[in-house]
Short mmCIF file of C-alpha atoms and ligand atoms in Angstrom, two decimals:
data_model
loop_
_atom_site.label_atom_id
_atom_site.label_comp_id
_atom_site.label_asym_id
_atom_site.label_seq_id
_atom_site.Cartn_x
_atom_site.Cartn_y
_atom_site.Cartn_z
CA MET A 1 -157.25 178.22 -39.03
CA ASN A 2 -154.76 176.70 -41.31
CA LYS A 3 -153.97 173.72 -39.29
CA VAL A 4 -156.97 172.76 -37.50
CA THR A 5 -158.47 169.66 -38.97
CA THR A 6 -162.21 169.69 -39.53
CA LEU A 7 -164.37 166.74 -40.26
CA LEU A 8 -167.24 167.04 -42.45
CA LEU A 9 -170.04 165.02 -40.93
CA ALA A 10 -172.87 164.40 -43.42
CA LEU A 11 -175.76 164.96 -41.39
CA SER A 12 -178.43 163.15 -44.12
CA LEU A 13 -177.13 160.60 -46.54
CA ILE A 14 -177.52 161.64 -50.20
CA ALA A 15 -180.93 160.69 -50.99
CA ILE A 16 -181.70 159.75 -54.62
CA VAL A 17 -184.79 161.13 -55.74
CA SER A 18 -186.87 159.35 -58.38
CA CYS A 19 -185.26 161.70 -61.30
CA ASN A 20 -181.65 160.13 -60.39
CA GLU A 21 -180.57 163.63 -59.19
CA LYS A 22 -178.68 164.10 -55.77
CA VAL A 23 -180.55 166.82 -53.10
CA PRO A 24 -178.17 169.07 -51.35
CA VAL A 25 -175.97 167.25 -48.93
CA GLU A 26 -176.65 169.22 -45.58
CA VAL A 27 -173.16 168.96 -43.82
CA GLU A 28 -171.98 170.50 -40.46
CA GLU A 29 -168.27 171.30 -39.89
CA GLN A 30 -167.12 169.88 -36.76
CA THR A 31 -163.77 170.40 -35.06
CA VAL A 32 -161.77 167.50 -34.07
CA ALA A 33 -159.66 167.76 -30.89
CA LEU A 34 -156.11 167.74 -31.50
CA ASP A 35 -153.44 166.26 -29.07
CA ASP A 36 -151.60 168.90 -27.52
CA ASP A 37 -148.35 168.80 -29.84
CA GLU A 38 -150.55 168.99 -32.65
CA ARG A 39 -152.41 171.86 -31.39
CA MET A 40 -149.27 173.74 -30.51
CA ALA A 41 -147.72 172.99 -33.90
CA TRP A 42 -148.84 176.03 -35.81
CA TRP A 43 -147.69 178.15 -33.12
CA ARG A 44 -144.48 176.45 -32.64
CA ASN A 45 -143.54 176.97 -36.20
CA ALA A 46 -144.75 180.58 -36.74
CA LYS A 47 -142.09 182.25 -34.43
CA PHE A 48 -143.17 185.72 -35.30
CA GLY A 49 -146.05 187.49 -34.30
CA MET A 50 -147.85 190.88 -34.34
CA PHE A 51 -149.19 192.41 -30.87
CA ILE A 52 -151.51 195.36 -31.50
CA HIS A 53 -152.43 197.42 -28.57
CA TRP A 54 -155.14 199.46 -29.51
CA GLY A 55 -158.24 200.97 -27.98
CA ALA A 56 -159.51 204.40 -26.70
CA TYR A 57 -156.35 205.10 -25.27
CA SER A 58 -154.96 205.61 -28.80
CA ILE A 59 -156.59 208.82 -29.02
CA PRO A 60 -154.76 210.88 -25.99
CA GLY A 61 -151.50 209.07 -26.93
CA GLY A 62 -150.27 209.19 -23.38
CA GLU A 63 -150.98 213.11 -22.64
CA ARG A 64 -153.79 214.81 -20.69
CA ASN A 65 -154.11 218.56 -20.80
CA GLY A 66 -150.20 218.90 -21.35
CA GLU A 67 -149.26 216.33 -18.92
CA VAL A 68 -147.54 212.86 -20.05
CA CYS A 69 -148.19 210.02 -18.46
CA GLY A 70 -145.26 207.56 -17.30
CA GLY A 71 -144.98 203.95 -18.78
CA GLY A 72 -147.30 202.49 -20.96
CA ALA A 73 -149.91 204.99 -22.65
CA GLU A 74 -152.35 202.15 -22.26
CA TRP A 75 -152.56 203.16 -18.85
CA ILE A 76 -153.20 206.77 -19.11
CA MET A 77 -156.84 206.22 -17.24
CA ASP A 78 -155.10 205.05 -14.41
CA LYS A 79 -151.65 207.28 -14.49
CA LEU A 80 -153.54 210.49 -15.09
CA ASP A 81 -156.38 209.93 -12.93
CA TYR A 82 -159.47 210.09 -14.75
CA THR A 83 -162.65 209.32 -13.20
CA ILE A 84 -164.44 206.47 -15.11
CA GLU A 85 -166.95 209.51 -16.24
CA ASP A 86 -164.18 211.61 -17.45
CA TYR A 87 -162.75 208.44 -19.29
CA GLU A 88 -166.10 207.76 -20.94
CA ASN A 89 -166.61 211.40 -21.91
CA GLU A 90 -162.82 212.52 -22.77
CA VAL A 91 -161.88 209.17 -24.46
CA VAL A 92 -163.86 206.71 -25.49
CA ALA A 93 -166.59 209.06 -26.85
CA LYS A 94 -164.13 210.40 -29.35
CA PHE A 95 -163.03 206.80 -30.43
CA ASN A 96 -163.62 207.28 -34.33
CA PRO A 97 -160.57 206.06 -36.06
CA VAL A 98 -161.95 206.06 -39.52
CA GLN A 99 -158.61 205.43 -41.28
CA PHE A 100 -158.71 201.96 -40.01
CA ASP A 101 -158.13 199.39 -42.84
CA ALA A 102 -157.75 195.84 -41.66
CA ASP A 103 -156.68 194.64 -44.80
CA LYS A 104 -153.43 197.30 -44.59
CA TRP A 105 -152.68 196.08 -41.41
CA VAL A 106 -152.51 192.44 -42.22
CA ALA A 107 -150.39 193.28 -45.22
CA MET A 108 -148.09 194.92 -43.06
CA ALA A 109 -147.63 192.39 -40.56
CA LYS A 110 -147.72 189.68 -43.46
CA ASP A 111 -145.04 191.35 -45.15
CA ALA A 112 -142.60 191.69 -42.30
CA GLY A 113 -143.19 187.91 -42.00
CA MET A 114 -145.22 187.53 -38.95
CA LYS A 115 -147.60 184.47 -38.98
CA TYR A 116 -150.29 185.66 -36.48
CA ILE A 117 -152.00 188.79 -34.84
CA VAL A 118 -153.01 189.11 -31.60
CA LEU A 119 -155.37 192.19 -30.95
CA THR A 120 -156.60 193.80 -27.46
CA SER A 121 -160.12 193.11 -27.53
CA LYS A 122 -160.14 194.77 -24.30
CA HIS A 123 -157.39 196.33 -22.02
CA HIS A 124 -157.56 197.16 -18.41
CA ASP A 125 -159.73 200.39 -19.02
CA GLY A 126 -162.49 197.98 -19.86
CA PHE A 127 -163.40 199.52 -23.70
CA CYS A 128 -164.57 196.68 -26.01
CA LEU A 129 -163.21 196.61 -29.37
CA TRP A 130 -166.02 194.40 -30.79
CA ASN A 131 -169.90 194.07 -30.89
CA SER A 132 -170.52 192.93 -27.41
CA LYS A 133 -174.34 192.03 -26.48
CA ILE A 134 -173.29 191.87 -22.95
CA THR A 135 -172.35 195.47 -22.77
CA ASP A 136 -172.74 198.89 -23.81
CA TYR A 137 -169.02 199.79 -23.26
CA ASP A 138 -168.13 198.87 -26.93
CA VAL A 139 -167.13 200.25 -30.00
CA MET A 140 -170.58 200.01 -31.20
CA ASP A 141 -172.27 201.84 -28.17
CA ALA A 142 -169.83 204.13 -26.32
CA SER A 143 -167.93 205.67 -29.31
CA PRO A 144 -168.96 206.95 -32.57
CA PHE A 145 -167.02 204.20 -34.56
CA LYS A 146 -169.67 201.70 -34.34
CA ARG A 147 -167.57 199.20 -36.57
CA ASP A 148 -166.65 195.66 -35.04
CA ILE A 149 -163.09 195.97 -35.17
CA ILE A 150 -162.41 192.46 -34.25
CA LYS A 151 -164.78 191.22 -36.70
CA GLU A 152 -163.06 193.29 -39.38
CA LEU A 153 -159.54 192.05 -38.37
CA ALA A 154 -160.58 188.39 -38.02
CA GLU A 155 -161.81 188.39 -41.47
CA ALA A 156 -158.93 190.03 -42.93
CA CYS A 157 -156.55 187.72 -41.46
CA LYS A 158 -158.56 184.76 -42.67
CA LYS A 159 -158.28 186.22 -46.22
CA GLU A 160 -154.31 186.07 -46.05
CA ASP A 161 -153.87 183.00 -43.85
CA ILE A 162 -152.86 185.12 -40.87
CA VAL A 163 -153.95 183.37 -37.67
CA PHE A 164 -155.98 185.63 -35.62
CA CYS A 165 -155.80 185.86 -31.76
CA PHE A 166 -156.90 188.40 -29.19
CA TYR A 167 -155.51 189.73 -26.09
CA HIS A 168 -157.83 190.30 -23.04
CA SER A 169 -157.54 191.81 -19.79
CA ILE A 170 -159.00 190.12 -16.74
CA VAL A 171 -158.70 193.65 -15.13
CA ASP A 172 -161.39 195.87 -15.89
CA TRP A 173 -161.40 199.59 -14.37
CA HIS A 174 -164.92 200.27 -15.59
CA HIS A 175 -166.95 197.48 -14.64
CA PRO A 176 -168.50 198.23 -11.43
CA GLN A 177 -167.93 194.46 -9.87
CA ALA A 178 -164.68 194.73 -10.94
CA GLN A 179 -163.90 197.11 -8.76
CA ALA A 180 -162.85 197.47 -5.19
CA PRO A 181 -166.42 199.03 -3.98
CA LEU A 182 -165.08 200.11 -0.66
CA TYR A 183 -162.08 202.10 -2.13
CA PRO A 184 -162.61 205.30 -4.53
CA ASN A 185 -159.84 204.43 -6.88
CA TYR A 186 -161.03 201.59 -9.40
CA ASN A 187 -157.44 200.52 -9.13
CA ALA A 188 -157.08 200.06 -5.75
CA GLY A 189 -157.06 196.33 -6.26
CA GLN A 190 -153.89 196.24 -8.25
CA LYS A 191 -152.01 198.34 -6.03
CA ASP A 192 -152.53 196.81 -2.98
CA GLN A 193 -153.24 192.82 -3.11
CA THR A 194 -154.86 192.56 0.47
CA ILE A 195 -157.80 194.51 -0.84
CA VAL A 196 -160.25 191.90 -2.18
CA ASN A 197 -163.41 192.46 -3.89
CA PRO A 198 -166.25 190.25 -2.95
CA GLU A 199 -168.31 191.11 -6.30
CA PHE A 200 -165.33 189.90 -8.35
CA PRO A 201 -166.98 186.27 -8.72
CA LYS A 202 -169.72 188.05 -10.23
CA TYR A 203 -167.84 189.91 -12.87
CA PHE A 204 -165.98 186.76 -13.58
CA GLU A 205 -168.88 184.49 -14.32
CA ASN A 206 -171.25 187.25 -15.64
CA TYR A 207 -169.00 189.40 -17.50
CA LEU A 208 -165.69 187.98 -18.28
CA LYS A 209 -167.04 184.39 -19.35
CA PRO A 210 -169.80 185.47 -21.40
CA GLN A 211 -167.47 188.16 -22.99
CA VAL A 212 -164.94 185.40 -24.03
CA THR A 213 -167.64 183.22 -25.22
CA GLU A 214 -168.80 185.92 -27.75
CA LEU A 215 -165.24 186.32 -29.08
CA LEU A 216 -164.70 182.42 -29.11
CA THR A 217 -167.99 182.09 -31.06
CA ASN A 218 -168.41 185.00 -33.49
CA TYR A 219 -165.43 185.05 -35.29
CA GLY A 220 -164.19 182.02 -36.17
CA ASP A 221 -161.22 179.82 -35.16
CA ILE A 222 -159.01 181.88 -32.48
CA GLY A 223 -155.28 181.01 -32.60
CA VAL A 224 -154.35 182.48 -29.03
CA VAL A 225 -156.01 183.55 -26.38
CA TRP A 226 -153.76 185.99 -24.28
CA PHE A 227 -154.81 187.01 -21.03
CA ASP A 228 -153.26 189.69 -18.74
CA GLY A 229 -154.07 191.18 -15.44
CA ASP A 230 -153.59 187.95 -13.71
CA TRP A 231 -151.90 189.44 -10.91
CA ILE A 232 -154.94 191.27 -9.41
CA ALA A 233 -155.50 189.66 -5.78
CA ASP A 234 -159.41 189.22 -6.77
CA TYR A 235 -158.36 186.41 -9.22
CA THR A 236 -157.92 183.06 -8.09
CA THR A 237 -156.08 180.10 -9.47
CA GLU A 238 -159.31 178.26 -9.42
CA MET A 239 -160.81 180.78 -11.68
CA GLY A 240 -157.72 180.49 -14.04
CA LYS A 241 -158.22 176.74 -14.12
CA GLU A 242 -161.96 177.24 -14.91
CA LEU A 243 -161.32 179.56 -17.46
CA TYR A 244 -158.77 177.49 -19.10
CA SER A 245 -160.93 174.34 -19.36
CA TYR A 246 -164.04 176.57 -20.35
CA ILE A 247 -162.41 178.06 -23.40
CA ARG A 248 -161.09 174.61 -24.27
CA GLU A 249 -164.54 173.42 -24.64
CA ILE A 250 -165.69 175.99 -26.69
CA GLN A 251 -162.49 176.09 -28.95
CA PRO A 252 -160.66 172.67 -28.22
CA ASN A 253 -157.75 173.94 -30.18
CA THR A 254 -157.10 177.11 -29.27
CA ILE A 255 -153.65 178.01 -27.29
CA ILE A 256 -154.00 179.90 -24.06
CA ASN A 257 -151.28 181.84 -22.53
CA ASN A 258 -150.11 181.27 -19.04
CA ARG A 259 -151.89 184.46 -17.60
CA VAL A 260 -154.74 182.57 -17.43
CA ASP A 261 -153.58 181.36 -14.21
CA LYS A 262 -151.66 182.79 -11.44
CA GLY A 263 -148.32 180.85 -11.71
CA ARG A 264 -146.60 183.42 -13.64
CA MET A 265 -142.99 184.85 -12.25
CA GLY A 266 -143.29 188.64 -12.80
CA MET A 267 -142.08 189.96 -16.01
CA GLU A 268 -139.90 186.73 -16.60
CA GLY A 269 -143.15 185.08 -17.46
CA MET A 270 -142.48 181.47 -16.93
CA ASP A 271 -144.45 179.64 -14.53
CA ARG A 272 -143.31 178.82 -11.01
CA GLU A 273 -143.14 175.16 -9.96
CA GLY A 274 -146.72 173.77 -9.46
CA ASN A 275 -149.72 172.87 -11.21
CA PHE A 276 -150.80 175.87 -13.08
CA ALA A 277 -153.02 176.18 -16.31
CA GLY A 278 -151.81 177.87 -19.55
CA ASP A 279 -149.92 176.56 -22.76
CA PHE A 280 -146.86 178.91 -22.92
CA GLY A 281 -144.74 181.33 -20.79
CA THR A 282 -145.03 185.03 -21.44
CA PRO A 283 -141.79 187.20 -20.66
CA GLU A 284 -142.74 190.78 -20.80
CA GLN A 285 -139.96 193.11 -22.62
CA GLU A 286 -137.26 190.64 -21.93
CA ILE A 287 -135.42 187.44 -23.38
CA PRO A 288 -134.50 184.55 -21.31
CA ALA A 289 -130.86 184.63 -21.01
CA THR A 290 -130.65 180.93 -22.00
CA GLY A 291 -132.56 178.52 -24.05
CA ILE A 292 -135.97 177.05 -22.21
CA ASP A 293 -137.32 173.70 -23.31
CA SER A 294 -140.91 174.72 -23.16
CA ASP A 295 -143.24 176.84 -25.08
CA TRP A 296 -142.81 180.70 -24.62
CA GLU A 297 -143.27 183.83 -26.24
CA SER A 298 -141.41 187.21 -25.48
CA CYS A 299 -143.60 190.28 -26.03
CA MET A 300 -141.84 193.28 -26.56
CA THR A 301 -142.66 197.05 -27.72
CA MET A 302 -140.85 199.02 -30.41
CA ASN A 303 -140.66 201.83 -28.16
CA GLY A 304 -141.32 202.05 -24.53
CA SER A 305 -144.95 201.80 -24.93
CA TRP A 306 -147.53 199.50 -25.80
CA GLY A 307 -150.13 201.85 -26.70
CA TYR A 308 -149.67 204.85 -29.11
CA LYS A 309 -147.30 207.40 -27.32
CA PRO A 310 -146.19 209.78 -30.12
CA SER A 311 -143.90 211.50 -26.94
CA ASP A 312 -141.95 208.11 -26.72
CA THR A 313 -139.02 208.57 -29.39
CA LYS A 314 -136.80 206.04 -27.93
CA TRP A 315 -137.20 203.44 -30.99
CA LYS A 316 -135.27 199.98 -31.08
CA SER A 317 -133.33 199.88 -34.27
CA SER A 318 -134.41 197.61 -37.20
CA GLU A 319 -130.92 195.64 -36.53
CA ARG A 320 -131.86 195.28 -32.85
CA LEU A 321 -135.45 193.86 -33.66
CA ILE A 322 -133.93 191.44 -36.22
CA GLN A 323 -131.36 190.24 -33.63
CA ASN A 324 -133.99 189.83 -30.99
CA LEU A 325 -136.04 187.82 -33.48
CA VAL A 326 -133.16 185.23 -34.01
CA ASP A 327 -131.85 185.21 -30.40
CA ILE A 328 -135.48 184.38 -29.25
CA VAL A 329 -136.01 181.78 -31.99
CA SER A 330 -132.25 180.41 -31.12
CA LYS A 331 -133.60 179.63 -27.59
CA GLY A 332 -136.56 178.09 -28.71
CA GLY A 333 -139.48 180.92 -28.28
CA ASN A 334 -141.72 183.01 -30.27
CA PHE A 335 -141.32 186.85 -30.77
CA LEU A 336 -144.52 188.95 -30.27
CA LEU A 337 -143.60 192.31 -31.67
CA ASN A 338 -145.87 195.18 -30.57
CA ILE A 339 -147.42 198.03 -32.59
CA GLY A 340 -149.58 200.62 -31.32
CA PRO A 341 -151.75 202.25 -33.97
CA ASP A 342 -152.51 205.77 -33.47
CA GLY A 343 -156.22 207.06 -32.76
CA GLN A 344 -156.91 207.37 -36.56
CA GLY A 345 -156.27 203.77 -37.16
CA LEU A 346 -152.76 204.14 -38.52
CA PHE A 347 -149.45 202.51 -37.71
CA PRO A 348 -146.58 204.81 -36.41
CA PRO A 349 -144.28 205.56 -39.37
CA GLU A 350 -141.17 204.48 -37.04
CA SER A 351 -143.18 201.05 -36.71
CA VAL A 352 -143.98 200.72 -40.47
CA GLU A 353 -140.46 201.25 -41.40
CA ARG A 354 -139.31 198.68 -38.92
CA LEU A 355 -141.83 195.98 -40.17
CA ALA A 356 -140.41 196.73 -43.41
CA ALA A 357 -136.67 196.32 -42.77
CA MET A 358 -137.76 192.85 -40.87
CA GLY A 359 -139.74 191.77 -43.74
CA VAL A 360 -136.58 192.26 -46.12
CA TRP A 361 -134.38 189.91 -43.80
CA THR A 362 -137.09 187.38 -42.76
CA ARG A 363 -137.86 187.11 -46.98
CA ALA A 364 -134.30 186.59 -47.45
CA ASN A 365 -133.66 184.20 -44.51
CA GLY A 366 -136.74 182.41 -43.36
CA GLU A 367 -135.74 179.02 -43.88
CA ALA A 368 -133.25 179.64 -40.79
CA ILE A 369 -136.39 181.03 -38.81
CA TYR A 370 -139.73 179.12 -39.49
CA GLY A 371 -140.17 175.53 -38.51
CA VAL A 372 -136.78 175.59 -36.81
CA LYS A 373 -135.71 174.46 -33.32
CA ALA A 374 -133.49 176.08 -30.81
CA SER A 375 -129.96 176.01 -30.71
CA PRO A 376 -128.59 172.50 -30.02
CA TYR A 377 -125.01 173.98 -29.00
CA ASP A 378 -123.84 176.76 -26.76
CA ARG A 379 -123.95 180.47 -27.88
CA PRO A 380 -121.38 181.22 -30.24
CA GLU A 381 -119.74 184.41 -29.50
CA TRP A 382 -120.63 186.00 -32.80
CA GLY A 383 -124.26 185.04 -33.21
CA ARG A 384 -126.93 182.39 -32.78
CA TYR A 385 -127.59 178.98 -34.24
CA THR A 386 -131.17 177.46 -35.22
CA SER A 387 -131.44 174.04 -36.54
CA LYS A 388 -133.34 171.54 -38.47
CA PRO A 389 -132.64 168.12 -38.92
CA GLY A 390 -129.56 167.55 -40.58
CA VAL A 391 -128.91 171.55 -41.08
CA LEU A 392 -127.51 173.96 -38.67
CA TYR A 393 -127.87 177.67 -39.27
CA ALA A 394 -125.32 179.89 -38.15
CA HIS A 395 -126.77 183.70 -37.66
CA VAL A 396 -123.63 185.63 -37.76
CA PHE A 397 -124.12 189.08 -35.82
CA ASP A 398 -120.44 189.64 -35.67
CA TRP A 399 -118.46 189.28 -38.91
CA PRO A 400 -114.90 187.56 -38.22
CA GLU A 401 -112.52 190.17 -39.27
CA ASP A 402 -109.81 187.32 -40.64
CA GLY A 403 -112.72 185.78 -42.30
CA LYS A 404 -112.56 182.72 -40.36
CA LEU A 405 -116.06 181.69 -38.63
CA GLU A 406 -115.17 179.13 -35.70
CA VAL A 407 -118.30 176.93 -35.16
CA ASN A 408 -118.89 174.95 -32.15
CA PRO A 409 -116.32 172.05 -31.78
CA GLU A 410 -119.03 169.60 -31.73
CA VAL A 411 -120.59 170.28 -35.27
CA LYS A 412 -119.62 167.96 -37.86
CA ILE A 413 -119.79 170.06 -41.05
CA LYS A 414 -120.52 168.51 -44.35
CA THR A 415 -120.78 171.11 -46.41
CA ALA A 416 -121.34 175.11 -45.97
CA SER A 417 -122.58 178.01 -47.80
CA LEU A 418 -124.48 181.33 -47.63
CA LEU A 419 -128.16 180.72 -47.09
CA VAL A 420 -128.86 183.18 -49.82
CA SER A 421 -126.44 181.58 -52.38
CA PRO A 422 -126.84 177.88 -51.62
CA SER A 423 -124.87 176.52 -54.50
CA ASP A 424 -121.79 178.66 -53.65
CA GLN A 425 -119.81 176.12 -51.19
CA LEU A 426 -117.60 177.83 -48.66
CA GLU A 427 -114.41 176.55 -48.12
CA VAL A 428 -114.39 174.25 -44.97
CA GLU A 429 -110.82 172.84 -44.09
CA PRO A 430 -111.52 169.30 -43.81
CA GLY A 431 -112.54 167.67 -40.20
CA SER A 432 -112.20 171.38 -38.85
CA THR A 433 -114.88 173.37 -37.44
CA THR A 434 -113.26 176.76 -39.33
CA ILE A 435 -115.58 178.06 -42.17
CA SER A 436 -113.93 180.55 -44.68
CA LEU A 437 -116.31 183.54 -45.17
CA PRO A 438 -116.47 186.06 -47.61
CA GLU A 439 -114.56 189.22 -46.50
CA VAL A 440 -117.43 191.51 -46.32
CA ALA A 441 -120.47 190.52 -44.04
CA PRO A 442 -123.23 190.19 -46.79
CA ASP A 443 -125.79 191.19 -44.51
CA THR A 444 -124.43 193.35 -41.47
CA VAL A 445 -127.47 192.80 -39.25
CA ALA A 446 -127.35 188.74 -39.43
CA THR A 447 -125.86 187.08 -42.34
CA VAL A 448 -127.05 183.05 -42.30
CA ILE A 449 -124.62 180.47 -43.13
CA ARG A 450 -126.27 176.95 -43.82
CA ILE A 451 -124.38 173.97 -42.74
CA GLU A 452 -125.20 170.58 -43.54
CA LEU A 453 -124.32 168.49 -40.68
CA ALA A 454 -122.20 164.96 -41.54
CA GLU A 455 -124.29 163.07 -38.88
O1 H79 B 501 -150.79 194.76 -22.03
C1 H79 B 501 -149.25 195.57 -22.05
C2 H79 B 501 -149.14 196.23 -20.37
O2 H79 B 501 -150.07 197.20 -20.59
C3 H79 B 501 -149.38 195.17 -19.41
N1 H79 B 501 -148.99 193.85 -20.24
C4 H79 B 501 -148.40 194.14 -21.46
C5 H79 B 501 -148.52 193.07 -22.68
C6 H79 B 501 -149.12 195.34 -18.19
N2 H79 B 501 -149.94 195.51 -17.22
N3 H79 B 501 -149.21 195.88 -16.30
N4 H79 B 501 -147.87 195.63 -16.56
C7 H79 B 501 -147.80 195.45 -17.76
C8 H79 B 501 -146.99 195.95 -15.67
C9 H79 B 501 -147.24 195.36 -14.21
C10 H79 B 501 -146.58 194.76 -13.48
C11 H79 B 501 -147.08 194.51 -12.12
FE1 H79 B 501 -147.03 192.65 -11.46
C12 H79 B 501 -148.30 193.96 -12.08
C13 H79 B 501 -146.19 194.72 -11.05
C14 H79 B 501 -146.88 193.80 -10.20
C15 H79 B 501 -148.09 193.65 -10.47
C16 H79 B 501 -146.21 191.39 -13.06
C17 H79 B 501 -146.91 190.66 -12.10
C18 H79 B 501 -145.00 191.72 -12.47
C19 H79 B 501 -145.23 191.15 -11.13
C20 H79 B 501 -146.08 190.43 -10.75
#
């Protein structure tokens, strides 16, 4: 990973042999544990990441025998009542996405301005996208594809300096010890919080932890471990805290989301009061109303489904997605924007188009996004602020009709210019907070005004 400090320890000293040549030095890379601010630094600066929900469910795309499931298509096993056996035969056995090209995925993320990728290693359905020695319910043994998807994507990310991360569900609708054995429905424990499965601790110890170990030892540095499924009654806060420290022992600098523990307040995603493990809050499909002074990341879909669902055509516009990015960054958060590749391994064309549009904007305005801090001021009516020491970025969503931008009264303007043409200074009446803008907005989605502060 780009920001992880490694120390090269010489295990054997250079030996000088009689002919005065140096023999090769045996070295071992050892990771040095960073303090929390150092550990979080790359993530805090990154702002924009790609979530990828991909798995066997991407084959049916939310449809079974003409019936369309409600909600996210990654829930099809539960929503359209597959038995475990049906799902194995009808879905997993058909997973053969021969068009998957990790380099292309990474290129699309990078071109959009994303700095990290979080891929589902295992969703609630239990199907594993990597070569797991602990189960046959993986891409190598249960599907005809037989390619280690995690490995291919992790390596592609590394080449392009994109931080590789994985999502992992605590829920498992396939593993026998993760079910409520007295109930016929594998999802009973999720629907009724009073149903507790006495076998679950065995699944936790002998399956979940060893799998996480595989993912943390065989694929290089992992940026973030992104858990989900924290709500099931079987999973306890003790398990969560144990899992958190267990992971940090394997990779001390890995970042872990707050769903590792049980503190999350519903979809709002931040922790309740109390002592909970986890490095950042996880609002899901929502953006907090105001800035939050702790680490958080909003995850969001481009249409309404995480997994590929062609029947869902309610796509958010590129404009909305760009303004969401600005909104989130102005409030101190990160934006984890989802793609649901199809059963062949391709991104939906609607997603490709939106990623490209976001790339155009982030390339022009990256200075006002990456590495910035949240807005120090109340939200202005016309848009949002982000900031760096001595500089304020005004992201104008609604261009003022009279060409006069009123910034907040506390702002002491030294100079102002369009971010895209820094040498052309905009007129500011001395001592005022009024900036004269060109008549027409150069960028109708969000034009950034770069303001040098007087103090
Ligand atoms: O992977 C995607 C979804 O499939 C997954 N999370 C994203 C990232 C997801 N699984 N379930 N849900 C989303 C919705 C679950 C909502 C609830 Fe709850 C779980 C309602 C009650 C238990 C969360 C926890 C909201 C309230 C408590």
